[in-house]
Amino acid sequence: MTHPFTKLTTTASSKPPPPLMTFTFLLILCIIGFYTLHHPYPSPATPPLRNPQTALHFQKTFLSLSSNYTVSSYLRDLTHHPHLAGTEPSLDTVRYVQSHFEQLKFNTHTVEYKALLSYPVHASVSAHFSNGTTVELSLTEKGISQNAILDVVQPYHAYSPSGSAYGKVVFVNYGREEDYRALEAAGVNVSGCVVMARKGSVLSRSGVIFLAEAKGAIGVLLYAEWDRLRGGGVERGTVMRGVGDPLSPGWAGVEGGESLDLEDSEVSKRFPKIPSLPLSFENAQIILGSLWGGFVTQFLNDLGRVNGGRVGPGPTMVNLTFQGKKKVATIHNVFAVIRGLEEPNRYVLLGNHRDAWTYGAIDPNSGTAALLDIARRYALLMRLGWSPRRTIIFCSWDAEEFGMIGSTEWVEENLVNLGAKAVAYLNVDCAVQGPGFFAGATPQLDDILIEVTKMVKDPESESGTLYDQWSAPNRIFNIQRLGGVDSDFASFVQHAGVPSVDMYYGKDFPVYHTALDTYTWIVGHADPLFHRHVAG
């Protein structure tokens, strides 16, 4: 396997794509500019010119090269078909990104890892009502074509154990400790029951399932509250604890390297012991509307509109069945390197994951399209004589959706190098989801982030900067801390200690992890004219 830090002196070939740039990555470019923009140099023997006017010219040049046509064309290519990690269609996106970098004549290479992934074989949910009727709930998503149904992986929870659960249903709200305390106060016991929870912002999917397991539940049905906006979408996702390949916890899953057995306690403790499945909002309401039993005042806002706040148990019974397979698959990270002129052994990294549960137009390819355009624009600057002061590494991660596996394995393999040489890691997952700017960072990068937002025109208004919108009196000016494990910055921050930024435009989007996360949805809802993708 080729080590990513050993190829900084080699070159490759390339093609220039049409012009583009997403809004969020425009900010990233500005930040990268702070770290890396340099002046032109006439020859290797001549010291770089120290001309502030020239530096300003290059900054303006690469900010002026954006185009909504190009960002939309990249995005359309990347979302032509679903590309779940570890599957054959995902290799098309590997080749697409790699070819793009090579055609720009960047030092390009791919790093492969073996990792344990999880796929569905069969899933079903049936509801058995007190009047003797039974309804088989369709897990097929509405609003997509028959071809899409065949192409897209069925809704499931990765790493859920195979098995069946048959029991009365209890609604547990968000599935938090305080929700179980409220149920207990109302005399409701979930032991031996199938619990139904709605996904919130406090607990992850795995957090909901592991806590339900600890409370004695035999199965979990999980739905997204905002699903009523989706027209039948179902949110897929992982329920594994932690990040990285579970068979190589703490070290990289390289070819020929050590790996644990699936039965090893260090591996098995990362997976829940009870089966779970995602449901559409519509199907969840069918079950919730049939519950009697306990009454929980705190849940009235959630259940009042459905059945007067009754949470069960039952009398409705549910039969939940899931059969899955865990298999070791090859995943592919793709890298492109621009060698720094003065400090080649100091790295600024830009990263975005490439894999998706379905088509992944917003998550993650709004960010991937931006990453490709960043590379294109840097290549154009280099033809004009520009060179970065420090080495820039473009990172296209695989298997993020299964638990940040691609980025974690690479960080584990290169931990010493990153700890000593990485200046910053700049992450974008879902670059454009809707209106409003949101950012997280480690404290070292706060000031830079603020300064950058003062330089960028707010795409939501006729005048003013992003900073003006972000810091307006009726808005919250808040740089979040990167303490979670919900994107590829996790290993850089928490394992390697690399200063990091994570940015996105739009807080949430209703087609998250569904088969409706398509290019068509972006054009129709998230950013019809791509004005959020292109700044000012």
PDB file of C-alpha atoms in Angstrom, residues 468-477:
ATOM      1  CA  ASP A 468     -23.596  40.555   9.526  1.00  0.00           C
ATOM      2  CA  GLN A 469     -26.236  37.867   9.149  1.00  0.00           C
ATOM      3  CA  TRP A 470     -24.529  35.502  11.575  1.00  0.00           C
ATOM      4  CA  SER A 471     -24.127  38.123  14.317  1.00  0.00           C
ATOM      5  CA  ALA A 472     -27.440  39.992  13.861  1.00  0.00           C
ATOM      6  CA  PRO A 473     -29.177  40.809  17.189  1.00  0.00           C
ATOM      7  CA  ASN A 474     -31.984  38.336  16.651  1.00  0.00           C
ATOM      8  CA  ARG A 475     -29.634  35.534  15.654  1.00  0.00           C
ATOM      9  CA  ILE A 476     -27.265  33.353  17.610  1.00  0.00           C
ATOM     10  CA  PHE A 477     -23.602  33.989  16.901  1.00  0.00           C
TER      11      PHE A 477
END
